mmCIF file of C-alpha atoms in Angstrom:
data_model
loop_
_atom_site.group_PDB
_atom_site.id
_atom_site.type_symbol
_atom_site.label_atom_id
_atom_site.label_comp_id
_atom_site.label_asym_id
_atom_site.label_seq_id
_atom_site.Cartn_x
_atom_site.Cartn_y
_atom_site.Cartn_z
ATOM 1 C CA UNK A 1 160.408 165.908 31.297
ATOM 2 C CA UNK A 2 157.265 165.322 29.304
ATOM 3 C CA UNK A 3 155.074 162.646 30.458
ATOM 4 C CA UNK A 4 154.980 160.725 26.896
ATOM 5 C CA UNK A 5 158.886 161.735 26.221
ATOM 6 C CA UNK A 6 160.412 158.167 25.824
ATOM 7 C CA UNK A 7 163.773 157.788 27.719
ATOM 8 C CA UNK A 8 166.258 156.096 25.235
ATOM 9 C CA UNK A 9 169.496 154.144 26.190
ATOM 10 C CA UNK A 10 172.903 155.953 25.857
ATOM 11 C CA UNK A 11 175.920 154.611 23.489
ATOM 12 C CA UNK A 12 179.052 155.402 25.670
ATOM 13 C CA UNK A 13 181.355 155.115 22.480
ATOM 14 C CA UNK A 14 182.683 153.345 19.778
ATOM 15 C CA UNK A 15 185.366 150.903 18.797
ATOM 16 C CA UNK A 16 186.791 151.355 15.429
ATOM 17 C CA UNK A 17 187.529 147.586 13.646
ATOM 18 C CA UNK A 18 190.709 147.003 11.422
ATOM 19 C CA UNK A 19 191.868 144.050 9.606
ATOM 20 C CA UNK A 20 195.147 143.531 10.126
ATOM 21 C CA UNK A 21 198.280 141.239 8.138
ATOM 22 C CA UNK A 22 200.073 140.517 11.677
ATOM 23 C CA UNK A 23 198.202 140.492 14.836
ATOM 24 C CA UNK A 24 200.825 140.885 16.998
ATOM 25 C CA UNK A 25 202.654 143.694 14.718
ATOM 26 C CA UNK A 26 200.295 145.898 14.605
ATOM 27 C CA UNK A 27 198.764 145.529 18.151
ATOM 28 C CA UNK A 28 202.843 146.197 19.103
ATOM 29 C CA UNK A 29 203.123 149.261 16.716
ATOM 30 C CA UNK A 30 199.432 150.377 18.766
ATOM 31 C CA UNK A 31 200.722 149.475 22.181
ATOM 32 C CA UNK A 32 204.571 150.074 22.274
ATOM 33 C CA UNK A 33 204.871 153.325 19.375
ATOM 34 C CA UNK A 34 201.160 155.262 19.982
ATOM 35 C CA UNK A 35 200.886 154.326 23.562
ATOM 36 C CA UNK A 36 197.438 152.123 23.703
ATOM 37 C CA UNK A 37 196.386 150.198 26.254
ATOM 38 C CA UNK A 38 196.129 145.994 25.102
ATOM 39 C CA UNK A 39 193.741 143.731 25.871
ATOM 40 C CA UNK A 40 193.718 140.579 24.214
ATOM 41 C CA UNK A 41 189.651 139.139 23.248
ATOM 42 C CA UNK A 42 188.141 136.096 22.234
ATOM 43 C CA UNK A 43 187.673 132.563 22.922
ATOM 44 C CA UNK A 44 189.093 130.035 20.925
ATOM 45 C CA UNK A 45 190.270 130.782 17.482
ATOM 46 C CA UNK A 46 188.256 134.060 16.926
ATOM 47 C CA UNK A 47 190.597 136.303 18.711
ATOM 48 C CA UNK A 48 191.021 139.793 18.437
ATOM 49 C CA UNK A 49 193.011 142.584 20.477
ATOM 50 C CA UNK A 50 191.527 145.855 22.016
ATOM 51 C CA UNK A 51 193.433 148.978 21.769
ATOM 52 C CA UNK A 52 192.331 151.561 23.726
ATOM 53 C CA UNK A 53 193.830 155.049 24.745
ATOM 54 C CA UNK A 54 192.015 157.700 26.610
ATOM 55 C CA UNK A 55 188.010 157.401 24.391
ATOM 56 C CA UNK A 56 189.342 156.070 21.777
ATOM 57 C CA UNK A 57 189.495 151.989 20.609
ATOM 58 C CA UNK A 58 191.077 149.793 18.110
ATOM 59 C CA UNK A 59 190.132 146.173 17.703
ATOM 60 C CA UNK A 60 192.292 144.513 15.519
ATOM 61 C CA UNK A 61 191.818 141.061 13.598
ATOM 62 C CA UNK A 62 193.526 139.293 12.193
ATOM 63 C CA UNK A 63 193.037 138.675 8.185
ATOM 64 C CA UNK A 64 192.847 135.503 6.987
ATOM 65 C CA UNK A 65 194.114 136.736 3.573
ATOM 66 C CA UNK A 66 196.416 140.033 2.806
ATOM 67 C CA UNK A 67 194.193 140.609 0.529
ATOM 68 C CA UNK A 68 191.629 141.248 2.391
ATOM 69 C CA UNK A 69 193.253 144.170 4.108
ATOM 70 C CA UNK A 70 192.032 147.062 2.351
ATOM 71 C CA UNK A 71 192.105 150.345 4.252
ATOM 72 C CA UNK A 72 189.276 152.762 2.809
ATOM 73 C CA UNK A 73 191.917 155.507 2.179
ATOM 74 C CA UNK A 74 193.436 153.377 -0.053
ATOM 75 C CA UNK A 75 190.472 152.758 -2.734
ATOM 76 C CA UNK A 76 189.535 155.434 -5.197
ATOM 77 C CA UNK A 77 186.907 157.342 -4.618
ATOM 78 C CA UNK A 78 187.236 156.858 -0.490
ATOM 79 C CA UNK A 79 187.572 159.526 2.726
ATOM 80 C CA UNK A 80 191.300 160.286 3.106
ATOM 81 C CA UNK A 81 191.626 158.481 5.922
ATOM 82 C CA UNK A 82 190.505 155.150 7.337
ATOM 83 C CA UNK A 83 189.196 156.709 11.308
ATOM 84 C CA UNK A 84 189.569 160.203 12.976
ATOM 85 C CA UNK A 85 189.960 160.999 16.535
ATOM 86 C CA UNK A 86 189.669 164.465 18.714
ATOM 87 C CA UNK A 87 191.532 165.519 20.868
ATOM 88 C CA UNK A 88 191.847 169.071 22.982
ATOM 89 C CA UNK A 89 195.709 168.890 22.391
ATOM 90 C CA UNK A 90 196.578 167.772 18.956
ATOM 91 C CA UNK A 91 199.663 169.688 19.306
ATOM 92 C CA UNK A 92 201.408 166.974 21.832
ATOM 93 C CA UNK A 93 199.754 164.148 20.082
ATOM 94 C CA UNK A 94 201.684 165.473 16.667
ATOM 95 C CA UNK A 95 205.169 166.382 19.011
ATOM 96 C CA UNK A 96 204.670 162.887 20.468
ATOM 97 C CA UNK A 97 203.998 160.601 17.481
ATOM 98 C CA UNK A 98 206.951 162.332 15.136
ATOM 99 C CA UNK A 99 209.616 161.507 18.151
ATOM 100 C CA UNK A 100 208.209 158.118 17.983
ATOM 101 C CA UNK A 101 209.282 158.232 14.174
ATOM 102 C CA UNK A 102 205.268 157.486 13.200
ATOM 103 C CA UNK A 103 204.941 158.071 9.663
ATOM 104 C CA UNK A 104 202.979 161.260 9.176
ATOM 105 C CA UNK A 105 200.517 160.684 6.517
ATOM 106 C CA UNK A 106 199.719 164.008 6.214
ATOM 107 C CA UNK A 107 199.971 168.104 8.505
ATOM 108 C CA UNK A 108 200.393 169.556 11.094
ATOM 109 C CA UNK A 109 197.913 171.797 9.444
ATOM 110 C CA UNK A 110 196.917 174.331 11.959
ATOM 111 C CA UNK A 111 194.228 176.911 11.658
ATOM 112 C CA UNK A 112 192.813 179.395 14.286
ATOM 113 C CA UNK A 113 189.270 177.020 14.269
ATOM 114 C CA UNK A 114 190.894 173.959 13.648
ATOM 115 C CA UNK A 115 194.103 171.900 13.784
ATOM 116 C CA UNK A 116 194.418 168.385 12.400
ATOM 117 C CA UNK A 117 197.375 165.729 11.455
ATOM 118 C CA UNK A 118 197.143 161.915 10.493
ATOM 119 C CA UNK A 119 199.720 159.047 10.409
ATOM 120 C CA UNK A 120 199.646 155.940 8.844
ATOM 121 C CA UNK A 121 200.064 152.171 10.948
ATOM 122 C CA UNK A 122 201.484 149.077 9.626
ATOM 123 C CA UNK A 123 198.768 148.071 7.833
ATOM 124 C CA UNK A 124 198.530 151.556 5.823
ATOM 125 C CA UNK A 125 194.804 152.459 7.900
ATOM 126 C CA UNK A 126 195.510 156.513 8.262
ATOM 127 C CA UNK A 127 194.554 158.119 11.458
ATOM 128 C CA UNK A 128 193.823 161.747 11.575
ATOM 129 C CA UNK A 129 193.908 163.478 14.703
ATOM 130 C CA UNK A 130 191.417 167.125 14.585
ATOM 131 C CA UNK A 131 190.443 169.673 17.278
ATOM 132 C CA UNK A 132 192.224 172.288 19.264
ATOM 133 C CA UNK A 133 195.522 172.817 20.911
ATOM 134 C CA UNK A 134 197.246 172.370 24.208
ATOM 135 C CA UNK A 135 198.265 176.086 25.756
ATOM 136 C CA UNK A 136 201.808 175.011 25.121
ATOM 137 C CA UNK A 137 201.902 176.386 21.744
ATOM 138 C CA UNK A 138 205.809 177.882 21.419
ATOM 139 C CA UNK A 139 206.583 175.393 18.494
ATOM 140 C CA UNK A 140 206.632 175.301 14.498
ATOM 141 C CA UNK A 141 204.745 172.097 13.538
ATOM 142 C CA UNK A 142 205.882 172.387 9.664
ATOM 143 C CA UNK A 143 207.318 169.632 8.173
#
């Protein structure tokens, strides 16, 4: 290492923030349907839940006012979906969430450089799933 190189602090991830209608809905639909692990946050009335499976993190809050819930997909003009995740085996993730009966927003597109899906919460926030497949690839994935 150079003497004058500057050593730099290291982000270990993320957490994604939603606003949600029903605290204890959606942190169900995250926990029980997708599989997340819950943690509930906060002190007094500012409380919010952690989601978190494998790298990946949710925190959901609670809105004070539906109206307030606006997932970017939704406006015109925004990204197609409201947070995307990789994964090495989007293949199981797809299998897994449509025997859950998640609503599939939009795939299983697959590709031989990429493969991506997305399904929508309870709130409407889409969440696409991108990257490679598992070496169990013997099934169809059209809908």
């Amino acid at each position: 290492m150079p003497i004058h190189q500057k050593i730099l602090g290291k982000i270990k991830g993320a957490s994604i923030v939603f606003l949600v209608s029903d605290i204890k809905k959606s942190s169900e639909f995250y926990r029980d349907v997708l599989g997340f692990d819950y943690e509930e946050i906060g002190i007094g009335n500012i409380k919010h839940i952690h989601l978190t499976r494998d790298n990946l993190t949710f925190i959901l809050h609670e809105a004070g006012k539906s109206v307030d819930i606006r997932p970017f997909s939704s406006l015109f003009g925004g990204p197609q979906w409201d947070a995307f995740a990789y994964s090495d085996s989007v293949d199981l993730l797809f299998e897994e969430f449509k025997a859950k009966g998640v609503e599939i927003a939009y795939g299983f597109n697959q590709d031989p450089k990429w493969n991506e899906f997305a399904i929508k919460d309870v709130d409407g926030y889409v969440i696409a799933f991108g990257g490679g497949l598992s070496n169990n690839r013997s099934n169809s994935y059209n809908l």
